[in-house]
Amino acid sequence: MRAFRMREWLTDPVLTEVDTPEPGPGQVLVRIGGAGVCHSDLHIIREFQPGQMPWELPFTLGHENAGWVEAIGSGVAGLEPGMPVAVYGPWGCGACERCLQGVETYCERPGEAPVALGGGGLGLDGGMADYLLVPHARHVVPLPDGLDPVTAAPLTDAGLTPYHAVRRSWPKLTPTATAVIIGIGGLGHLAVQIVKATTAARVIAIDTRAEALELARRLGADLTATPGEGVAALVRDETKGLGADVVIDCVGSEGTLALAVSVGRVLGDLTIVGLGGGTLPVTFFGVPFEMSVQTTYWGSRPELREVLELAARGLLHIEVTRFSLDDVAEAYRRLEEGSLTGRAVVTP
């Protein structure tokens, strides 16, 4: 089968031929219908140094995956060949307290996981291929009726990650509240919709690109703005001088973190989702009083089911640009140059 593989660190991946895997006991082989192209992969390709992560090369990229069950190993129940499924990306040990809660992103026994601090496409073979071997059936989630794998694939990360960020702030997203979403890209355009679909809060979307702001308006944002001088004053004017109750930064750069603090409200939440490499100095007067600042990594298996259900009910629209597996390198090139709107999905 074809697979887009990392063979050396700090080197472009290569589309090559490898053997099609066969599922062993408890395992599931998924025929890929869609694999999302994620900005995190660019960090792996361009920045990860040898020895930085406990991962061995080579491995196939692609951690946002959906498709159809191709074959199951012995002992697997509840899944049948041909069934449309999504794949929960982080693969933990399955036995620690966090894994038992379905939060395998925070596995507390990484040495007992299939790969430490990773999963399919993150240290082990992922879905930028014709087939994906999933090491345990619990990671395979049947799709709700009406949801196809191409739509579902980016939801496993680009949908799940902002959903988790929004969900943990639900108590603050009341009908009188305002949420600011910074960065209306693959994750941000879904964050706007998740706030609108699950709460009654107003949404202000901020991005440098006119096309991204137009997308945010189409998806329900109440107000859009470009970053720069005056945007913090605009947000405060729109919130009667109080600031945003919840700020979700889908960029995470030095500038966006400073912006996030400038628009945040006392007792508000700031959740950093983007991996832009920025830092946020925290001093007594450096952030609004009792603003909670947190980072998140993906979400839980139960939350993935909830995201898929929202999409199946038509409450989430995923802006998708399709690429064939033969054109996967072009998809990453366009992601790197910033010319994609929404999410790129590779469809073998």
CSV table of C-alpha atoms in Angstrom, one decimal:
chain,number,residue,atom,x,y,z
A,1,MET,CA,0.0,0.0,0.0
A,2,ARG,CA,1.0,3.7,-0.3
A,3,ALA,CA,2.1,5.6,2.8
A,4,PHE,CA,3.5,9.1,3.4
A,5,ARG,CA,6.4,8.4,5.8
A,6,MET,CA,8.9,10.3,7.9
A,7,ARG,CA,12.2,8.6,7.3
A,8,GLU,CA,14.6,11.1,8.7
A,9,TRP,CA,14.2,14.0,11.1
A,10,LEU,CA,14.3,17.5,9.6
A,11,THR,CA,13.6,16.0,6.2
A,12,ASP,CA,10.5,16.0,4.0
A,13,PRO,CA,8.4,12.9,4.2
A,14,VAL,CA,8.2,10.6,1.2
A,15,LEU,CA,5.2,8.8,-0.4
A,16,THR,CA,6.4,5.2,-0.7
A,17,GLU,CA,5.1,1.6,-0.8
A,18,VAL,CA,4.9,-0.5,2.3
A,19,ASP,CA,3.3,-3.8,3.2
A,20,THR,CA,-0.4,-3.7,4.2
A,21,PRO,CA,-0.6,-4.6,7.9
A,22,GLU,CA,-2.8,-7.4,9.2
A,23,PRO,CA,-4.7,-7.0,12.5
A,24,GLY,CA,-3.7,-9.1,15.4
A,25,PRO,CA,-5.8,-9.9,18.5
A,26,GLY,CA,-7.9,-6.9,19.6
A,27,GLN,CA,-6.7,-4.8,16.7
A,28,VAL,CA,-8.6,-3.2,13.8
A,29,LEU,CA,-7.5,-2.5,10.2
A,30,VAL,CA,-9.2,0.7,8.9
A,31,ARG,CA,-9.4,1.5,5.2
A,32,ILE,CA,-8.8,5.2,5.1
A,33,GLY,CA,-11.5,7.4,3.7
A,34,GLY,CA,-10.0,10.7,4.9
A,35,ALA,CA,-6.9,11.9,6.7
A,36,GLY,CA,-6.7,15.4,8.0
A,37,VAL,CA,-3.6,17.6,7.2
A,38,CYS,CA,-2.7,19.2,10.6
A,39,HIS,CA,-0.3,22.1,11.3
A,40,SER,CA,1.2,19.9,14.1
A,41,ASP,CA,2.7,17.7,11.4
A,42,LEU,CA,4.7,20.7,10.2
A,43,HIS,CA,6.3,21.0,13.6
A,44,ILE,CA,7.2,17.3,13.3
A,45,ILE,CA,8.7,17.7,9.8
A,46,ARG,CA,10.5,21.0,10.3
A,47,GLU,CA,11.4,21.3,14.0
A,48,PHE,CA,11.7,18.0,15.8
A,49,GLN,CA,15.3,17.1,16.5
A,50,PRO,CA,16.7,13.5,16.7
A,51,GLY,CA,16.0,12.3,20.3
A,52,GLN,CA,13.5,15.1,21.1
A,53,MET,CA,10.6,12.6,21.2
A,54,PRO,CA,10.7,8.9,22.3
A,55,TRP,CA,9.7,7.9,18.8
A,56,GLU,CA,11.5,5.7,16.3
A,57,LEU,CA,11.7,6.3,12.5
A,58,PRO,CA,10.3,5.5,10.1
A,59,PHE,CA,6.5,6.1,10.6
A,60,THR,CA,3.6,7.2,8.6
A,61,LEU,CA,2.1,10.7,9.2
A,62,GLY,CA,-1.6,11.4,9.7
A,63,HIS,CA,-3.3,11.6,13.1
A,64,GLU,CA,-6.8,12.7,12.0
A,65,ASN,CA,-8.3,9.6,10.5
A,66,ALA,CA,-11.7,8.1,9.5
A,67,GLY,CA,-12.7,5.4,7.0
A,68,TRP,CA,-14.2,1.9,7.1
A,69,VAL,CA,-13.4,-1.2,9.0
A,70,GLU,CA,-11.5,-3.4,6.6
A,71,ALA,CA,-10.7,-6.3,9.0
A,72,ILE,CA,-10.7,-7.1,12.7
A,73,GLY,CA,-8.5,-9.3,14.9
A,74,SER,CA,-9.7,-12.0,17.2
A,75,GLY,CA,-11.6,-10.8,20.3
A,76,VAL,CA,-13.0,-7.6,18.7
A,77,ALA,CA,-16.7,-7.1,19.3
A,78,GLY,CA,-19.1,-4.4,18.0
A,79,LEU,CA,-17.2,-3.7,14.8
A,80,GLU,CA,-17.7,-5.3,11.4
A,81,PRO,CA,-16.0,-4.9,8.0
A,82,GLY,CA,-17.5,-2.1,6.0
A,83,MET,CA,-18.6,-0.1,9.1
A,84,PRO,CA,-17.8,3.6,8.8
A,85,VAL,CA,-15.6,4.7,11.7
A,86,ALA,CA,-13.4,7.5,13.1
A,87,VAL,CA,-10.2,6.9,14.9
A,88,TYR,CA,-9.4,8.4,18.3
A,89,GLY,CA,-5.9,9.6,17.8
A,90,PRO,CA,-4.0,9.5,21.2
A,91,TRP,CA,-3.1,5.9,22.2
A,92,GLY,CA,-2.4,5.4,25.9
A,93,CYS,CA,-1.9,2.4,28.1
A,94,GLY,CA,-5.6,1.9,28.5
A,95,ALA,CA,-5.3,1.0,32.2
A,96,CYS,CA,-4.3,4.1,34.2
A,97,GLU,CA,-6.9,6.4,35.8
A,98,ARG,CA,-6.8,8.9,32.9
A,99,CYS,CA,-7.1,6.3,30.2
A,100,LEU,CA,-10.0,4.7,32.0
A,101,GLN,CA,-11.7,8.1,31.9
A,102,GLY,CA,-11.2,8.2,28.2
A,103,VAL,CA,-8.6,10.9,28.4
A,104,GLU,CA,-5.7,9.0,26.8
A,105,THR,CA,-4.0,12.3,25.8
A,106,TYR,CA,-2.9,12.4,29.5
A,107,CYS,CA,-1.9,8.8,29.9
A,108,GLU,CA,0.0,8.4,33.2
A,109,ARG,CA,1.9,5.3,32.2
A,110,PRO,CA,3.3,6.3,28.8
A,111,GLY,CA,5.9,3.6,28.9
A,112,GLU,CA,3.1,1.0,28.7
A,113,ALA,CA,1.4,2.7,25.8
A,114,PRO,CA,1.9,1.5,22.2
A,115,VAL,CA,4.1,4.6,21.8
A,116,ALA,CA,4.9,7.1,24.5
A,117,LEU,CA,3.3,10.5,24.2
A,118,GLY,CA,1.8,9.8,20.8
A,119,GLY,CA,-0.4,7.6,18.7
A,120,GLY,CA,-1.2,7.0,15.0
A,121,GLY,CA,0.8,9.5,13.0
A,122,LEU,CA,2.7,10.5,16.1
A,123,GLY,CA,5.5,8.0,16.5
A,124,LEU,CA,3.5,5.1,15.1
A,125,ASP,CA,2.1,4.6,11.6
A,126,GLY,CA,-0.8,7.0,10.9
A,127,GLY,CA,-3.5,7.5,8.3
A,128,MET,CA,-1.7,9.1,5.4
A,129,ALA,CA,-1.9,5.8,3.7
A,130,ASP,CA,-4.4,3.4,2.1
A,131,TYR,CA,-4.8,1.5,5.4
A,132,LEU,CA,-4.3,2.2,9.2
A,133,LEU,CA,-3.7,-0.5,11.8
A,134,VAL,CA,-5.3,0.6,15.1
A,135,PRO,CA,-3.8,-1.3,18.1
A,136,HIS,CA,-6.9,-1.5,20.1
A,137,ALA,CA,-10.6,-1.5,19.2
A,138,ARG,CA,-11.5,1.1,21.9
A,139,HIS,CA,-9.9,3.7,19.6
A,140,VAL,CA,-12.3,3.0,16.8
A,141,VAL,CA,-15.6,5.0,17.1
A,142,PRO,CA,-18.5,4.2,14.8
A,143,LEU,CA,-19.8,7.2,12.8
A,144,PRO,CA,-23.3,8.4,13.4
A,145,ASP,CA,-25.7,8.0,10.5
A,146,GLY,CA,-25.3,10.7,7.8
A,147,LEU,CA,-21.6,11.4,8.6
A,148,ASP,CA,-19.0,10.4,6.0
A,149,PRO,CA,-15.3,9.7,6.7
A,150,VAL,CA,-14.0,12.7,4.7
A,151,THR,CA,-16.1,15.0,7.0
A,152,ALA,CA,-15.3,13.0,10.1
A,153,ALA,CA,-11.5,12.8,9.7
A,154,PRO,CA,-10.7,16.4,10.7
A,155,LEU,CA,-13.2,16.3,13.5
A,156,THR,CA,-11.0,13.8,15.4
A,157,ASP,CA,-8.5,16.6,16.1
A,158,ALA,CA,-9.5,20.0,14.5
A,159,GLY,CA,-13.0,19.4,15.9
A,160,LEU,CA,-12.2,17.6,19.2
A,161,THR,CA,-9.5,20.0,20.3
A,162,PRO,CA,-11.5,23.2,20.3
A,163,TYR,CA,-14.6,21.2,21.5
A,164,HIS,CA,-12.6,20.2,24.6
A,165,ALA,CA,-11.4,23.8,25.1
A,166,VAL,CA,-15.0,25.2,24.8
A,167,ARG,CA,-16.6,22.5,26.9
A,168,ARG,CA,-14.4,23.0,29.9
A,169,SER,CA,-15.5,26.7,29.9
A,170,TRP,CA,-19.2,26.0,29.5
A,171,PRO,CA,-20.1,27.4,33.0
A,172,LYS,CA,-18.7,30.8,31.9
A,173,LEU,CA,-20.4,30.8,28.5
A,174,THR,CA,-23.8,32.1,29.6
A,175,PRO,CA,-26.2,34.1,27.4
A,176,THR,CA,-24.6,37.3,28.8
A,177,ALA,CA,-21.1,36.1,28.0
A,178,THR,CA,-18.7,36.8,25.1
A,179,ALA,CA,-16.1,34.4,23.7
A,180,VAL,CA,-13.2,35.6,21.6
A,181,ILE,CA,-11.7,33.1,19.1
A,182,ILE,CA,-8.2,34.1,17.9
A,183,GLY,CA,-7.1,32.4,14.6
A,184,ILE,CA,-9.9,31.2,12.3
A,185,GLY,CA,-8.1,28.4,10.6
A,186,GLY,CA,-8.6,24.6,10.8
A,187,LEU,CA,-9.4,24.7,14.5
A,188,GLY,CA,-10.7,28.2,14.9
A,189,HIS,CA,-13.5,28.0,12.3
A,190,LEU,CA,-14.8,25.0,14.2
A,191,ALA,CA,-14.3,26.7,17.6
A,192,VAL,CA,-16.7,29.5,16.4
A,193,GLN,CA,-19.3,26.9,15.5
A,194,ILE,CA,-18.9,24.9,18.7
A,195,VAL,CA,-19.5,28.0,20.9
A,196,LYS,CA,-22.6,28.9,18.8
A,197,ALA,CA,-23.9,25.3,18.8
A,198,THR,CA,-23.5,24.5,22.5
A,199,THR,CA,-23.9,27.8,24.3
A,200,ALA,CA,-25.8,31.1,24.0
A,201,ALA,CA,-22.6,33.3,24.2
A,202,ARG,CA,-21.7,35.9,21.6
A,203,VAL,CA,-18.6,35.2,19.5
A,204,ILE,CA,-16.0,37.6,18.3
A,205,ALA,CA,-13.6,36.2,15.8
A,206,ILE,CA,-10.1,37.7,15.2
A,207,ASP,CA,-7.8,36.9,12.3
A,208,THR,CA,-5.4,38.7,9.9
A,209,ARG,CA,-7.0,37.3,6.7
A,210,ALA,CA,-10.1,38.7,5.2
A,211,GLU,CA,-11.2,35.3,3.8
A,212,ALA,CA,-11.0,33.8,7.3
A,213,LEU,CA,-13.1,36.5,8.8
A,214,GLU,CA,-15.7,36.1,6.0
A,215,LEU,CA,-15.8,32.4,6.8
A,216,ALA,CA,-16.3,33.2,10.5
A,217,ARG,CA,-19.2,35.4,9.7
A,218,ARG,CA,-20.8,32.8,7.5
A,219,LEU,CA,-20.4,30.3,10.4
A,220,GLY,CA,-22.1,32.5,13.0
A,221,ALA,CA,-19.6,34.9,14.5
A,222,ASP,CA,-21.4,38.0,15.8
A,223,LEU,CA,-18.4,40.3,15.2
A,224,THR,CA,-15.1,39.9,13.4
A,225,ALA,CA,-11.9,42.0,13.7
A,226,THR,CA,-8.3,42.1,12.6
A,227,PRO,CA,-5.5,42.2,15.2
A,228,GLY,CA,-3.7,45.4,15.8
A,229,GLU,CA,-4.1,48.8,17.4
A,230,GLY,CA,-7.7,49.3,18.5
A,231,VAL,CA,-8.9,45.7,18.6
A,232,ALA,CA,-8.7,45.4,22.4
A,233,ALA,CA,-10.7,48.6,22.7
A,234,LEU,CA,-13.2,47.2,20.2
A,235,VAL,CA,-13.7,44.1,22.3
A,236,ARG,CA,-14.1,46.1,25.5
A,237,ASP,CA,-16.6,48.4,23.8
A,238,GLU,CA,-18.6,45.4,22.7
A,239,THR,CA,-18.6,44.0,26.3
A,240,LYS,CA,-19.5,47.2,28.1
A,241,GLY,CA,-15.9,47.6,29.2
A,242,LEU,CA,-15.7,44.2,30.9
A,243,GLY,CA,-13.8,42.1,28.3
A,244,ALA,CA,-14.3,38.5,27.0
A,245,ASP,CA,-15.4,35.9,29.5
A,246,VAL,CA,-13.6,33.2,27.5
A,247,VAL,CA,-10.6,33.6,25.1
A,248,ILE,CA,-9.5,30.7,22.9
A,249,ASP,CA,-6.2,31.3,21.2
A,250,CYS,CA,-5.8,28.9,18.3
A,251,VAL,CA,-2.5,30.5,17.3
A,252,GLY,CA,-0.4,30.7,20.4
A,253,SER,CA,2.2,33.2,19.2
A,254,GLU,CA,3.7,36.0,21.2
A,255,GLY,CA,1.4,38.5,19.7
A,256,THR,CA,-1.8,36.5,20.0
A,257,LEU,CA,-1.1,35.7,23.7
A,258,ALA,CA,-0.6,39.4,24.4
A,259,LEU,CA,-3.9,40.1,22.6
A,260,ALA,CA,-5.7,37.4,24.5
A,261,VAL,CA,-4.7,38.9,27.8
A,262,SER,CA,-5.7,42.4,26.7
A,263,VAL,CA,-9.2,41.4,25.8
A,264,GLY,CA,-9.8,39.0,28.7
A,265,ARG,CA,-12.2,39.7,31.6
A,266,VAL,CA,-11.5,39.4,35.4
A,267,LEU,CA,-12.4,35.8,36.4
A,268,GLY,CA,-12.3,34.8,32.8
A,269,ASP,CA,-10.7,31.8,31.0
A,270,LEU,CA,-7.8,31.9,28.5
A,271,THR,CA,-7.2,28.6,26.8
A,272,ILE,CA,-4.1,28.3,24.6
A,273,VAL,CA,-4.7,25.8,21.8
A,274,GLY,CA,-2.2,26.9,19.1
A,275,LEU,CA,1.4,25.8,19.1
A,276,GLY,CA,2.8,29.1,17.9
A,277,GLY,CA,5.6,29.1,20.4
A,278,GLY,CA,4.7,32.3,22.2
A,279,THR,CA,5.3,33.0,25.9
A,280,LEU,CA,2.9,34.7,28.4
A,281,PRO,CA,4.6,36.4,31.3
A,282,VAL,CA,2.4,35.9,34.4
A,283,THR,CA,2.9,38.6,37.0
A,284,PHE,CA,0.5,40.0,39.6
A,285,PHE,CA,-0.7,42.8,37.3
A,286,GLY,CA,0.2,41.0,34.1
A,287,VAL,CA,-3.1,39.3,33.6
A,288,PRO,CA,-6.7,40.1,34.7
A,289,PHE,CA,-7.3,39.1,38.3
A,290,GLU,CA,-8.2,35.5,38.6
A,291,MET,CA,-8.1,34.8,34.9
A,292,SER,CA,-7.5,31.1,34.5
A,293,VAL,CA,-4.8,30.3,31.9
A,294,GLN,CA,-4.6,26.8,30.6
A,295,THR,CA,-3.3,24.7,27.8
A,296,THR,CA,-5.1,21.7,26.4
A,297,TYR,CA,-4.1,18.7,24.2
A,298,TRP,CA,-6.8,17.1,22.1
A,299,GLY,CA,-9.8,15.8,24.1
A,300,SER,CA,-11.4,12.6,25.4
A,301,ARG,CA,-13.0,9.7,23.7
A,302,PRO,CA,-16.5,10.6,25.0
A,303,GLU,CA,-16.0,14.1,23.7
A,304,LEU,CA,-15.2,12.8,20.3
A,305,ARG,CA,-18.5,11.0,20.2
A,306,GLU,CA,-20.2,14.3,21.1
A,307,VAL,CA,-18.4,16.2,18.3
A,308,LEU,CA,-19.3,13.5,15.8
A,309,GLU,CA,-23.0,13.8,16.9
A,310,LEU,CA,-23.0,17.6,16.5
A,311,ALA,CA,-21.7,17.2,13.0
A,312,ALA,CA,-24.1,14.5,12.1
A,313,ARG,CA,-26.9,16.8,13.2
A,314,GLY,CA,-25.7,19.5,10.9
A,315,LEU,CA,-24.5,21.8,13.7
A,316,LEU,CA,-20.9,21.8,12.6
A,317,HIS,CA,-19.7,22.6,9.1
A,318,ILE,CA,-16.1,21.6,8.2
A,319,GLU,CA,-14.5,23.7,5.5
A,320,VAL,CA,-12.6,21.0,3.6
A,321,THR,CA,-10.1,21.1,0.7
A,322,ARG,CA,-9.6,17.6,-0.7
A,323,PHE,CA,-6.3,16.2,-1.9
A,324,SER,CA,-5.5,12.8,-3.3
A,325,LEU,CA,-2.8,10.7,-1.6
A,326,ASP,CA,-0.6,11.2,-4.6
A,327,ASP,CA,-0.8,15.0,-3.9
A,328,VAL,CA,-0.2,14.8,-0.2
A,329,ALA,CA,3.0,16.8,-0.4
A,330,GLU,CA,1.2,19.6,-2.1
A,331,ALA,CA,-1.4,19.7,0.7
A,332,TYR,CA,1.4,20.2,3.2
A,333,ARG,CA,3.1,22.8,1.0
A,334,ARG,CA,-0.1,24.8,0.9
A,335,LEU,CA,-0.7,24.5,4.6
A,336,GLU,CA,2.9,25.7,5.2
A,337,GLU,CA,2.4,28.8,3.0
A,338,GLY,CA,-0.9,29.6,4.6
A,339,SER,CA,-3.0,29.4,1.5
A,340,LEU,CA,-5.6,27.0,2.9
A,341,THR,CA,-8.9,28.0,4.4
A,342,GLY,CA,-10.4,25.5,6.8
A,343,ARG,CA,-8.9,22.0,6.7
A,344,ALA,CA,-7.2,19.9,4.1
A,345,VAL,CA,-8.2,16.3,3.9
A,346,VAL,CA,-6.3,13.6,2.0
A,347,THR,CA,-8.6,11.0,0.4
A,348,PRO,CA,-6.7,7.9,-0.8
